[in-house]
XYZ file of C-alpha atoms in Angstrom:
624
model
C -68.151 -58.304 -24.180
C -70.396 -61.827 -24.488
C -73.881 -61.700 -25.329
C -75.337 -65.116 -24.670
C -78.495 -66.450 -26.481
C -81.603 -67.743 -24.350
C -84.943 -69.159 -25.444
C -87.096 -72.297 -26.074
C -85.871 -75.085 -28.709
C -86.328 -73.936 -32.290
C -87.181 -70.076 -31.985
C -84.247 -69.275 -34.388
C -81.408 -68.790 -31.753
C -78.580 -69.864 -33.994
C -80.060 -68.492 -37.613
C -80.008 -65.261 -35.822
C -76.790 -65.079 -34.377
C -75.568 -66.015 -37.871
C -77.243 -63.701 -39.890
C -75.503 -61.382 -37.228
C -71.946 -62.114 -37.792
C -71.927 -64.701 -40.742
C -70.621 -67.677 -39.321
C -72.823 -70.547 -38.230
C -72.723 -71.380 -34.723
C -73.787 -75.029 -35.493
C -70.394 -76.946 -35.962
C -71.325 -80.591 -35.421
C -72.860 -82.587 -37.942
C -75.685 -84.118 -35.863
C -76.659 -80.527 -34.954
C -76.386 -79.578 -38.875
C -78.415 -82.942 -39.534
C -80.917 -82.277 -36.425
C -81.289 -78.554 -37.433
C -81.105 -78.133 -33.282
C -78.131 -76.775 -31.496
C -76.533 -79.423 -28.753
C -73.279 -78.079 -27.891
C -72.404 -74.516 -27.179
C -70.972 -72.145 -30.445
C -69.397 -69.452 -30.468
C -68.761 -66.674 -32.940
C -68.307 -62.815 -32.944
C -69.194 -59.617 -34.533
C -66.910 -56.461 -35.052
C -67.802 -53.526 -33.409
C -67.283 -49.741 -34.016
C -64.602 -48.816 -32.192
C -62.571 -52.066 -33.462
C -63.479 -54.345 -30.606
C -65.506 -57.465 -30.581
C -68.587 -58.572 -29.889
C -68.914 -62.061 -29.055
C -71.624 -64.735 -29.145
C -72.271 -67.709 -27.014
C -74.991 -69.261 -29.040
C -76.954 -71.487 -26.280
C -79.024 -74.982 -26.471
C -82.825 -74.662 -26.162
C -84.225 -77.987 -25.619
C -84.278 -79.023 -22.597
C -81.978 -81.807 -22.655
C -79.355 -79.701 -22.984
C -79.887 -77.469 -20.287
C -76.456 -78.205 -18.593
C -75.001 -76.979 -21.399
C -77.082 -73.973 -21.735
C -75.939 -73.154 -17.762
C -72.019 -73.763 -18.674
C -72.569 -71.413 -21.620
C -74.600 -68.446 -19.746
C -72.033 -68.671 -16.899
C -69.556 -66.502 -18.433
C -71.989 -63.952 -20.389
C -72.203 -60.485 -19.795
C -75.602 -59.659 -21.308
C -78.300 -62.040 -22.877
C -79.930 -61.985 -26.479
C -83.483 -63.904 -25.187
C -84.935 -64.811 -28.602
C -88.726 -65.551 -28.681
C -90.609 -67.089 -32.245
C -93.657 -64.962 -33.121
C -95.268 -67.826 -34.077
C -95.285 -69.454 -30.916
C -94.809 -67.057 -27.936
C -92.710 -67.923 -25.015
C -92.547 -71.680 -24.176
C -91.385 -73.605 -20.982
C -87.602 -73.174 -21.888
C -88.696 -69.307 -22.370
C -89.117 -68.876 -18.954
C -86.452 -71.418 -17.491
C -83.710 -69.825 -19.883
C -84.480 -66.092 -17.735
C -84.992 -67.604 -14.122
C -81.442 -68.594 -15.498
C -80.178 -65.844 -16.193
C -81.599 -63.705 -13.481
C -80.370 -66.343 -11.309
C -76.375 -66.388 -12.335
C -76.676 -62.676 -12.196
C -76.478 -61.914 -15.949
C -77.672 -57.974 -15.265
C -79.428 -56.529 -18.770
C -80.074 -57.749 -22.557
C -82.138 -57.411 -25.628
C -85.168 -60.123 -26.498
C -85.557 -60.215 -30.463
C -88.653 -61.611 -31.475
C -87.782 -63.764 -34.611
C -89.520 -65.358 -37.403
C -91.810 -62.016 -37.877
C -92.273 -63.626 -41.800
C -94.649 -66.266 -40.039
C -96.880 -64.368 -38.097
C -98.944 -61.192 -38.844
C -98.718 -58.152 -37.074
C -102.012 -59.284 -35.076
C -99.882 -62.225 -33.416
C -96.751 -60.184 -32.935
C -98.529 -57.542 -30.896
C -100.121 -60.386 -29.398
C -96.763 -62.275 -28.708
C -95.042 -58.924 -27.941
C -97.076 -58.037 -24.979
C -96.683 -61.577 -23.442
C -92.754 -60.954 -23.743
C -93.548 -57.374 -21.726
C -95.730 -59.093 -19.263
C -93.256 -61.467 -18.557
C -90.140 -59.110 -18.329
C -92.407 -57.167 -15.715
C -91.800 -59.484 -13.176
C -88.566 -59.864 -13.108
C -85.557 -58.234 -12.770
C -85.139 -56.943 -16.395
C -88.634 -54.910 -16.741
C -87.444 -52.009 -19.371
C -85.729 -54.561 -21.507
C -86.184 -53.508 -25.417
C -87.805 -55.848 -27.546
C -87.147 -55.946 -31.218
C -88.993 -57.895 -34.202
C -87.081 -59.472 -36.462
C -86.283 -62.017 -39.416
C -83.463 -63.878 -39.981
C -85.032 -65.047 -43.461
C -86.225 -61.448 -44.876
C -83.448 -59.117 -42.874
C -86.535 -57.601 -41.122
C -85.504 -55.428 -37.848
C -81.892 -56.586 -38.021
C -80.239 -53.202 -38.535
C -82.309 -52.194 -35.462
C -81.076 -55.162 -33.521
C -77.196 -54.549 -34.502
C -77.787 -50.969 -33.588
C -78.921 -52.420 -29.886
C -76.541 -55.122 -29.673
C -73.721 -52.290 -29.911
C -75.168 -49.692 -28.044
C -75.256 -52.385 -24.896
C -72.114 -53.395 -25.762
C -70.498 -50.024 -25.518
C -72.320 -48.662 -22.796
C -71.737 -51.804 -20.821
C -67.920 -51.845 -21.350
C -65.048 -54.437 -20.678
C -64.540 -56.176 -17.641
C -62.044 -55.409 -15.349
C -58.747 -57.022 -16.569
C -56.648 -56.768 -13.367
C -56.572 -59.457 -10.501
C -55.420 -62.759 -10.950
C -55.986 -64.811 -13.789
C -59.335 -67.434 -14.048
C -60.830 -69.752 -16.759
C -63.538 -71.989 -16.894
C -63.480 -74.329 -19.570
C -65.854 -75.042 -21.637
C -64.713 -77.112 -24.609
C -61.691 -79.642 -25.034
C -60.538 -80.629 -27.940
C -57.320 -82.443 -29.667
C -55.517 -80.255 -32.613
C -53.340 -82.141 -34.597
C -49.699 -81.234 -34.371
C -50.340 -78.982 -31.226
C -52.195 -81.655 -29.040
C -55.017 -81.106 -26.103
C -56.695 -77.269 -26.405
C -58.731 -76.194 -23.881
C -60.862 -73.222 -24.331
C -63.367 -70.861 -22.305
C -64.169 -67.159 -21.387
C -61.664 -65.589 -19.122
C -63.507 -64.586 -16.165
C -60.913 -62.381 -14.636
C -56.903 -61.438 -15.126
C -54.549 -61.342 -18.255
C -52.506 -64.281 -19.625
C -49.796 -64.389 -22.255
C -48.033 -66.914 -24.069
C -44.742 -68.912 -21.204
C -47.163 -68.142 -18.033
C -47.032 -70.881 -16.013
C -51.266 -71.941 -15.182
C -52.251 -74.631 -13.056
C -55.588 -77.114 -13.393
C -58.350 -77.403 -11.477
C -59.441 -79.871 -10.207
C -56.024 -81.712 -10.298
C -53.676 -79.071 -9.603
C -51.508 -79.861 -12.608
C -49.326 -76.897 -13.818
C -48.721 -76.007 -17.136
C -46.880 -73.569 -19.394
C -48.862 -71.633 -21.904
C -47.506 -72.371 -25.215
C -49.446 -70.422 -27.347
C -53.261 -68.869 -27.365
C -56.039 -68.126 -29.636
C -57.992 -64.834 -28.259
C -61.176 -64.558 -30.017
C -60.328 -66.463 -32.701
C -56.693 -64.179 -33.463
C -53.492 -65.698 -32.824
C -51.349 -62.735 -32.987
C -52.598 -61.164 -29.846
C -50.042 -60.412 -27.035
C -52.405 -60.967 -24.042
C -55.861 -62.526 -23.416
C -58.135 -60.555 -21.049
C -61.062 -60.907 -18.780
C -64.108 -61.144 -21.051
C -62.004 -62.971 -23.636
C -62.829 -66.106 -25.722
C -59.406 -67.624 -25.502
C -58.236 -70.880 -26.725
C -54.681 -72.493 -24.671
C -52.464 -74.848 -25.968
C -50.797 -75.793 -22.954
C -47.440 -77.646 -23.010
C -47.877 -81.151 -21.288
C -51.672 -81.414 -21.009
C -53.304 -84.571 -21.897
C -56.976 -84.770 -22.501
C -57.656 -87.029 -19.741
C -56.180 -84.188 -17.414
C -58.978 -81.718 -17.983
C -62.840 -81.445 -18.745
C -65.540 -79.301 -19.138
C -65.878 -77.928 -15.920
C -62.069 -77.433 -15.084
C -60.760 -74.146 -14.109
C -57.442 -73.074 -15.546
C -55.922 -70.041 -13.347
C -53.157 -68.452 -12.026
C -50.990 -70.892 -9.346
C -52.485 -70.818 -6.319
C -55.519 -68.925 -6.832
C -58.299 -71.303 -7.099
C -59.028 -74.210 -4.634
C -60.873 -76.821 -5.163
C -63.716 -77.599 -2.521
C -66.466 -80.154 -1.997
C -68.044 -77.813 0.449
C -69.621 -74.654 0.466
C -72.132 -71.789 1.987
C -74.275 -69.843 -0.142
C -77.220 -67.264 -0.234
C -79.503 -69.279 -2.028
C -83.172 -68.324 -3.873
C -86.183 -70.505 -4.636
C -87.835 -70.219 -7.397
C -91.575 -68.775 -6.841
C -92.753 -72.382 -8.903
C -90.624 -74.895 -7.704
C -91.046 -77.179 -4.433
C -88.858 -76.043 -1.242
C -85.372 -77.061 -0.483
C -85.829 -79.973 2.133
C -82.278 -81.236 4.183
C -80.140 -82.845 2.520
C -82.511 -83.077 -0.671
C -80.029 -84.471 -3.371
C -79.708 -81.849 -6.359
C -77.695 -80.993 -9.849
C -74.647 -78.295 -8.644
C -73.968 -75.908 -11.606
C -71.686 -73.371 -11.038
C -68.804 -72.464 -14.037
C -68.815 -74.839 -16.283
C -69.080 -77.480 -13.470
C -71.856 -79.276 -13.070
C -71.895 -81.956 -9.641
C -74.498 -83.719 -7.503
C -74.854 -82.098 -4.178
C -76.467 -82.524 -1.089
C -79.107 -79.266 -0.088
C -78.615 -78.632 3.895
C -80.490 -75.530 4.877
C -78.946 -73.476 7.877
C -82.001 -72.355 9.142
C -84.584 -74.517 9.754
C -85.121 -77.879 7.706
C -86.055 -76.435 4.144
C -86.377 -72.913 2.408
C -89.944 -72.192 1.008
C -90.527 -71.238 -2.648
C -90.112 -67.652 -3.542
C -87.895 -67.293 -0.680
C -84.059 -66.033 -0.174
C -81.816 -68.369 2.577
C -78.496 -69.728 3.478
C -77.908 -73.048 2.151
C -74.717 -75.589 2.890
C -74.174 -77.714 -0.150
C -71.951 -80.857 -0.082
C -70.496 -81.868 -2.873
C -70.225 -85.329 -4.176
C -67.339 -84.152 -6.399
C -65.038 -81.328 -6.021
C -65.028 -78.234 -7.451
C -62.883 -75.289 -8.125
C -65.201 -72.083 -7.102
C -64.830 -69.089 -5.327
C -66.582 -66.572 -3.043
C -68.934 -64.617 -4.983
C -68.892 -67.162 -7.753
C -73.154 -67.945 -9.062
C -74.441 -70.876 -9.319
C -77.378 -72.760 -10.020
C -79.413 -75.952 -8.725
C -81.533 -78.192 -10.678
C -83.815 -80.934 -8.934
C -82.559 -84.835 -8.878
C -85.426 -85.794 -11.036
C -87.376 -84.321 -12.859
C -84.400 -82.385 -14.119
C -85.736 -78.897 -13.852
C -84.212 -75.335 -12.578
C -85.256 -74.495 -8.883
C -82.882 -72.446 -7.891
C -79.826 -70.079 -7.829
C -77.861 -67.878 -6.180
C -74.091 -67.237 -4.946
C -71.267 -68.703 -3.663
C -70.377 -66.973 0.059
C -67.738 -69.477 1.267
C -66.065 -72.588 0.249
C -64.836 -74.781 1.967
C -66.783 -74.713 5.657
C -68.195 -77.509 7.802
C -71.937 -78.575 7.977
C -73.227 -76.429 10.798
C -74.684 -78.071 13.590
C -78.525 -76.197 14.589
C -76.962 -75.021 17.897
C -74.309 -73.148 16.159
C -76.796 -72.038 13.287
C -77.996 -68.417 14.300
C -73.748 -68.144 14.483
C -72.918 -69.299 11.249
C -76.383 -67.223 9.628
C -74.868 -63.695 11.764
C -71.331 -64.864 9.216
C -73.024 -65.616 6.227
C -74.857 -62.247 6.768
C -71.729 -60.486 7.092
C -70.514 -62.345 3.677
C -73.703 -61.593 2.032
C -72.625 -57.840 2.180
C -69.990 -57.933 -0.099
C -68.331 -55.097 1.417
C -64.625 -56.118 1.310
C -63.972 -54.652 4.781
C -66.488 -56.604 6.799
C -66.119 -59.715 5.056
C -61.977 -59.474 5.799
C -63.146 -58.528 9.444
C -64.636 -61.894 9.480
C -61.381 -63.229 8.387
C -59.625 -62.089 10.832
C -62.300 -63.056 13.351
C -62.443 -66.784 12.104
C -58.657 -66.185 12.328
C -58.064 -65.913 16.029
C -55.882 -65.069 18.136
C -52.822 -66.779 15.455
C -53.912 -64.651 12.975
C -53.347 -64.821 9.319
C -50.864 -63.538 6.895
C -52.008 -61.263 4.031
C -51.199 -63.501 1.588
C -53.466 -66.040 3.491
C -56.291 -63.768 3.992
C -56.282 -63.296 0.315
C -56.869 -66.497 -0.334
C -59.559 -66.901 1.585
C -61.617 -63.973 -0.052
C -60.017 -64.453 -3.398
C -58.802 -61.271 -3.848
C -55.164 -60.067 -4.851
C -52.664 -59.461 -1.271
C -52.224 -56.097 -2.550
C -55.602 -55.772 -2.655
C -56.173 -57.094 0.401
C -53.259 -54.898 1.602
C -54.563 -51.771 1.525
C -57.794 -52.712 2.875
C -56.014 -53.453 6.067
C -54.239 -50.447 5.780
C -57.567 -48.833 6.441
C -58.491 -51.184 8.839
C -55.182 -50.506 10.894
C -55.921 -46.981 10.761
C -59.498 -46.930 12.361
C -57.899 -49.680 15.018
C -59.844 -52.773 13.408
C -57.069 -54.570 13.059
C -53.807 -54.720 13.679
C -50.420 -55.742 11.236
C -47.000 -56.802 11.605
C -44.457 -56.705 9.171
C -45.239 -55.693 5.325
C -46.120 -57.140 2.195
C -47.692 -60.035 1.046
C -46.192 -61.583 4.338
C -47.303 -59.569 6.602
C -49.365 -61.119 9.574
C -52.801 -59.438 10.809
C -54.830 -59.998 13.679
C -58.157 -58.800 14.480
C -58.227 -55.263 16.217
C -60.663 -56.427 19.484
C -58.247 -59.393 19.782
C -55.442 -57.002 20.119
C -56.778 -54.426 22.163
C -57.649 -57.672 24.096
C -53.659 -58.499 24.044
C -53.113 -54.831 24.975
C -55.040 -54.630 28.117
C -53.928 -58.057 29.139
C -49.952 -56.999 28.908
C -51.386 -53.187 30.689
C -53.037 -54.684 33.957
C -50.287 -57.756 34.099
C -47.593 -54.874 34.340
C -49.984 -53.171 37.071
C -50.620 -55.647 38.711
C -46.877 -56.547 39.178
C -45.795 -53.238 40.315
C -48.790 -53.466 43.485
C -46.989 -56.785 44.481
C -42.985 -55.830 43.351
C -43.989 -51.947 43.992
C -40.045 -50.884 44.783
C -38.946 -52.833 41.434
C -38.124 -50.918 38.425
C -40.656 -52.913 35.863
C -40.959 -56.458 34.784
C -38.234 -57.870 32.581
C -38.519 -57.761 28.684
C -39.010 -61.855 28.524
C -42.367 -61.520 31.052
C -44.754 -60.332 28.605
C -44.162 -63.589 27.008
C -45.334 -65.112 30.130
C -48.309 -63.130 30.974
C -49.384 -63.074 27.030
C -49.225 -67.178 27.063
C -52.104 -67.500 25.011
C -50.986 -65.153 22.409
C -48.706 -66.179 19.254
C -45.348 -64.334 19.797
C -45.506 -61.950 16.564
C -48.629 -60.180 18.939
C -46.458 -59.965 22.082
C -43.681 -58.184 20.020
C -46.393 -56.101 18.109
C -48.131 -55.536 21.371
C -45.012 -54.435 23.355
C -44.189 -52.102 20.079
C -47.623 -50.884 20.215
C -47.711 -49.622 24.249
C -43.913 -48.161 24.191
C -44.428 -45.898 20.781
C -48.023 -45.013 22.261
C -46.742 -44.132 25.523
C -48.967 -46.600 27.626
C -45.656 -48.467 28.731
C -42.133 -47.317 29.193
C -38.789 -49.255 28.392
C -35.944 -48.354 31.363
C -33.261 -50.501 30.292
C -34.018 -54.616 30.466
C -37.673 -53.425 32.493
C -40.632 -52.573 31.089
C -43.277 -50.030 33.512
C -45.927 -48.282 33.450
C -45.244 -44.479 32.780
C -46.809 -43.655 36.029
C -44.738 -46.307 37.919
C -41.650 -44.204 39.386
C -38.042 -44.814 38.733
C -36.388 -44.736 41.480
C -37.522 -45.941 45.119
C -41.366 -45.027 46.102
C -40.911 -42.381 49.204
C -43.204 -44.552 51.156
C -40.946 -47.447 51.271
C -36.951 -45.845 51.338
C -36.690 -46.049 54.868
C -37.135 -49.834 54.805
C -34.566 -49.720 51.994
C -32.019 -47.988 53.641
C -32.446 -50.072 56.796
C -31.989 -52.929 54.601
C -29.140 -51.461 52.971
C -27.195 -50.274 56.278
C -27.520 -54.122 57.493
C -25.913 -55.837 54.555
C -23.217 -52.747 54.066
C -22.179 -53.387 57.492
C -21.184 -56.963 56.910
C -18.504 -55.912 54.513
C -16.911 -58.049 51.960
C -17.839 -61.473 53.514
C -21.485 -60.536 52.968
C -24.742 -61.186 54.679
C -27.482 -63.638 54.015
C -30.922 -62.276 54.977
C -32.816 -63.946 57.394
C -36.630 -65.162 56.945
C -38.202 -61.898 58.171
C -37.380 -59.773 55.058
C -39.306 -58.975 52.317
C -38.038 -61.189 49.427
C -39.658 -59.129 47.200
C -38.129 -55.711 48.665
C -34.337 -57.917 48.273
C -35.655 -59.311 44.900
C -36.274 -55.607 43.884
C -33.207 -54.017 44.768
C -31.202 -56.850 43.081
C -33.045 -55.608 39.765
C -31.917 -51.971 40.514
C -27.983 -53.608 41.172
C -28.422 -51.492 44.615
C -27.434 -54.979 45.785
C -25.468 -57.441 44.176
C -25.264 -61.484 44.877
C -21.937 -62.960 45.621
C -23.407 -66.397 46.096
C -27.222 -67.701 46.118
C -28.558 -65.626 49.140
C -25.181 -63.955 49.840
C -25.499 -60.139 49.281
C -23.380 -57.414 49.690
C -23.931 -53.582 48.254
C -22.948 -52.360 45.126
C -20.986 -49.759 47.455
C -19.152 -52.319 48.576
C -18.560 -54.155 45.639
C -17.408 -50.935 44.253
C -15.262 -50.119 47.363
C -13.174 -54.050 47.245
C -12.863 -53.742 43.290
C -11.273 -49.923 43.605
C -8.622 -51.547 46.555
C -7.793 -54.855 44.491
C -7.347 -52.453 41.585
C -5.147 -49.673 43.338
C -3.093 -53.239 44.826
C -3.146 -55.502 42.359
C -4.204 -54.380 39.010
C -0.661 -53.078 37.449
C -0.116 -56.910 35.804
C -3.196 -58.536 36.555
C -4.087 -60.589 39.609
C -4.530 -64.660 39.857
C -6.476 -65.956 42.325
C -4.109 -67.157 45.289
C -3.225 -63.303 44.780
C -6.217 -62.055 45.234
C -7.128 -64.160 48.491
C -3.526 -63.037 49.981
C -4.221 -59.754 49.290
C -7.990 -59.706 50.792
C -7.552 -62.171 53.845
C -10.374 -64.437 52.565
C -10.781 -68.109 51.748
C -10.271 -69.305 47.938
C -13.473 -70.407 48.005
C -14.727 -66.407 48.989
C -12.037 -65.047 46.489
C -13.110 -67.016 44.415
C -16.744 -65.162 44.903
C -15.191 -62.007 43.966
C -13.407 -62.675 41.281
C -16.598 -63.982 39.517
C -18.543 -61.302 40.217
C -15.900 -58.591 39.218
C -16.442 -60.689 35.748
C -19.675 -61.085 35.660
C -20.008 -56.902 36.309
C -17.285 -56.603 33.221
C -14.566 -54.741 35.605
C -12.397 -57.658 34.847
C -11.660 -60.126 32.046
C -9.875 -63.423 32.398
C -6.957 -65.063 30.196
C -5.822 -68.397 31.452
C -5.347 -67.958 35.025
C -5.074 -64.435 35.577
C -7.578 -61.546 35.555
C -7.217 -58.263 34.236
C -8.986 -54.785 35.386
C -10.994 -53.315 32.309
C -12.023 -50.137 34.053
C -9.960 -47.554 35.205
């Protein structure tokens, strides 16, 4: 776990973290000569039960509060250190709008330098601290007095440092792997280390990482977890130190993520739920600000989505542009500071990256998103996923890129989804596509009343061929007209007869109310035997068109019919006559009385039916 320090310039931050674990967090000489701490330190503590405990030791004055951001992003609880000789100070209360701000959730204030003050002006200073804590978001939050010159309180403060430390736990070490750096330096003999808190996933020593921004990729050579070098795998919550093979110092910065391939894009856009502070002016359009979030710190343009600014005190969706990119993620905090004078004046968290300024006639659209997003229940956020999706879809893999989560986390989430009928899959794994459920019950009534409506016009055919749902799904990517066809058959709502496709209630043979017409139709072309008959402008096309389906009739030429009874009939005789050693066709004219050119009819339809086969110039009966 990481405790970070908060708390105005010269309260004792860094004398107290090093009376805590013994190691000076101070490691440049101008903050040694300065006595003030510039850059961020970091040290640790051992803990009972053999883990760590590990310090981010935090710049107070107010010059270095982009530092002090970089180093709280990471930090699991704070250690907000107050001088009893002083009280809280303007950093005091920037430091925990801060905190509160990137989310840090509980902590411990010591109140140091108890040898300077008598117990009059540590009551005094004491209740301030209480007062203050009361109105904000960490009200029961222990205060202990202390002395990092006389050892006064400090077994009490260990004792609280570890009992927040174990009840708070480790993070979660699974999902994909994320650092943000925060220190580059060059080693001599190993070459450019870069170094930060893992924020989520494992790495180990030959993973492959990639750089961002930059997208360079890199193979870990070796790692330093919390200081340890024989440790098999760094995890989230980690101090870890890579020296990655190939990396130059120009390559990377403070700010930089290093993460697993693929996971982390890199964005000059994004949507977020912002907050005001209750003492700072509102957010005005396009109001130019400082962009913390990570370790990254960029200039940014402020674009409210509702209205033109978002009062003090207040809670709204805010579109930032970025002047520079930056790697972030959904859910990621971050933190604004005004253009000049450089002060804190707001906060809040990352709810999509990557997205367009919204126009104010599409803004109550984009707020009824963002509210969705704002949730942070997995389910309805992927919903609007899918939504933003369309009718193409998205793969899993895709979708888990968007929200940032593993696909097999994403996976089963849409498992459930599938199940209630929110959405619907095709294919599995990681490469699975997904479309949203209303878009393919959409797809499914489409395909239902396109079927209907072709049996009222064709109501003697047997269904619509397997290639028309193509055709009457044309707006609709053709994994959804497979998955929709799959979909109606297993359910029952369609029927497959064959090369057709019906509805169940659709019969399968002729309607009663039209056989007479059909058998008068019939009668008519049998009676013209062999040679055929070509139906005249008065019949139903769609009654002929239908019975051709069925192969009641068969075509010898276009618009020539004759009856499969007949066709039957001839290829029995020819068979009886000629089939013994095959037939060519001068044969088969002698033998039927016809032209070449009508034996010729024949004999291509006996193919195309498969009763015969040819080789060279002779045909041979396959049916006996």
């Amino acid at each position: 776990m990481i405790i970070g320090t908060a708390g105005h310039i010269d309260h004792g931050k860094s004398q107290l973290v090093k009376y805590l674990t013994g190691t000076d967090p101070d490691r440049l000489k101008e903050e040694k000569e300065r006595g003030i701490t510039i850059e961020l330190g970091y040290v640790f503590m051992s803990l009972p039960d053999g883990g760590l405990l590990s310090f981010i030791d935090v710049p107070g004055h107010e010059n270095f509060i982009r530092q002090m951001v970089a180093g709280t992003a990471t930090v699991d609880c704070f250690l907000l250190v107050v001088a009893a000789d002083e009280g809280i100070m303007p950093q005091t209360r920037e430091h925990l709008d801060i905190l509160r701000l990137l989310g840090v959730q509980r902590g411990v204030v010591a109140l140091t330098k108890c040898d300077l003050a008598d117990p009059e002006m540590q009551d005094l200073v004491e209740i301030e601290i209480v007062e203050l804590l009361k109105g904000s978001e960490f009200p029961e939050t222990p205060v202990y007095r202390v002395s990092s010159l006389t050892g006064q309180g400090m077994d009490h403060l260990r004792d609280g440092l570890v009992e927040m430390a174990l009840s708070t736990g480790r993070r979660y070490s699974g999902g994909r792997f994320r650092l943000d750096v925060d220190r580059v330096f060059i080693l001599e003999g190993f070459g450019t280390i870069v170094a930060g808190t893992a924020v989520s996933g494992s790495v180990r020593p030959g993973q492959e990482v990639e750089i961002q921004p930059g997208g360079g990729r890199y193979r870990v050579r070796e790692f330093r977890v919390n200081t340890k070098k024989d440790v098999p795998v760094g995890c989230a919550g980690d101090r870890i130190s890579l020296n990655l093979a190939g990396l130059r110092k120009e390559d990377v910065s403070r700010g930089s993520c290093v993460a697993e391939p693929g996971y982390v894009q890199v964005r000059n856009s994004l949507d977020t739920s912002l907050t005001m502070l209750a003492a700072a002016e509102p957010i005005k359009r396009y109001q130019r600000v400082r962009f913390h979030t990570g370790t990254a710190e960029v200039m940014a343009r402020a674009i409210p989505v509702e209205g033109d600014m978002i009062a003090p005190g207040t809670t709204g969706f805010a579109h930032f542009q970025l002047e520079s990119p930056v790697a972030a993620l959904p859910d990621d905090r971050f933190v604004i500071r005004s253009y000049s004078p450089v002060i804190t004046i707001g906060g809040g968290r990352i709810l999509e990256t990557g997205t367009r300024k919204v126009r104010r006639k599409y803004s109550e659209e984009r707020v009824t998103h963002l509210e969705v997003l704002e949730t942070g229940d997995p389910e309805s956020i992927l919903g609007e996923v899918l939504s933003d999706a369309g009718r193409e879809g998205i793969t899993v893999s895709g979708a888990a890129a968007v929200m940032s989560r593993s696909s097999e986390e994403v996976l089963e989430i849409l498992e459930g989804m599938v199940l209630t009928g929110s959405a619907a899959m095709a294919g599995s794994g990681s490469s699975a596509r997904v479309v949203d459920g209303g878009i393919f019950r959409e797809a499914c009534r489409v395909l239902e009343e396109g079927i209907s409506d072709y049996h009222r016009r064709n109501p003697v055919s047997p269904g619509v061929m397997l290639s028309e749902p193509t055709r009457i799904l044309g707006r609709y990517p053709q994994w959804i007209v497979r998955t929709v066809i799959d979909h109606l058959t297993e359910s029952g709502r369609l029927q497959k007869r064959g090369d057709r496709l019906s509805v169940p209630e659709h019969p399968e043979g002729i309607p009663q109310e039209h056989r007479r017409e059909v058998e008068s139709l019939l009668e008519r072309i049998a009676a013209a035997g062999p040679r055929g008959m070509e139906v005249d402008s008065r019949t139903d096309p769609s009654l002929v068109r239908a019975l051709l389906e069925r192969e009641m009739l068969l075509e010898l030429s276009e618009g020539l019919l004759v009856t499969s009874g007949t066709a039957r009939e001839l290829m029995e005789r020819v068979r009886d006559g000629l089939g013994g050693e095959g037939f060519s066709l001068a044969e088969l004219r002698d033998f039927m009385g016809v032209s070449r050119k009508d034996a010729l009819r024949w004999a291509e339809l006996f193919d195309g039916r498969g009763w015969t086969t040819r080789r060279k110039d002779r045909r041979y009966f396959r049916v006996t």
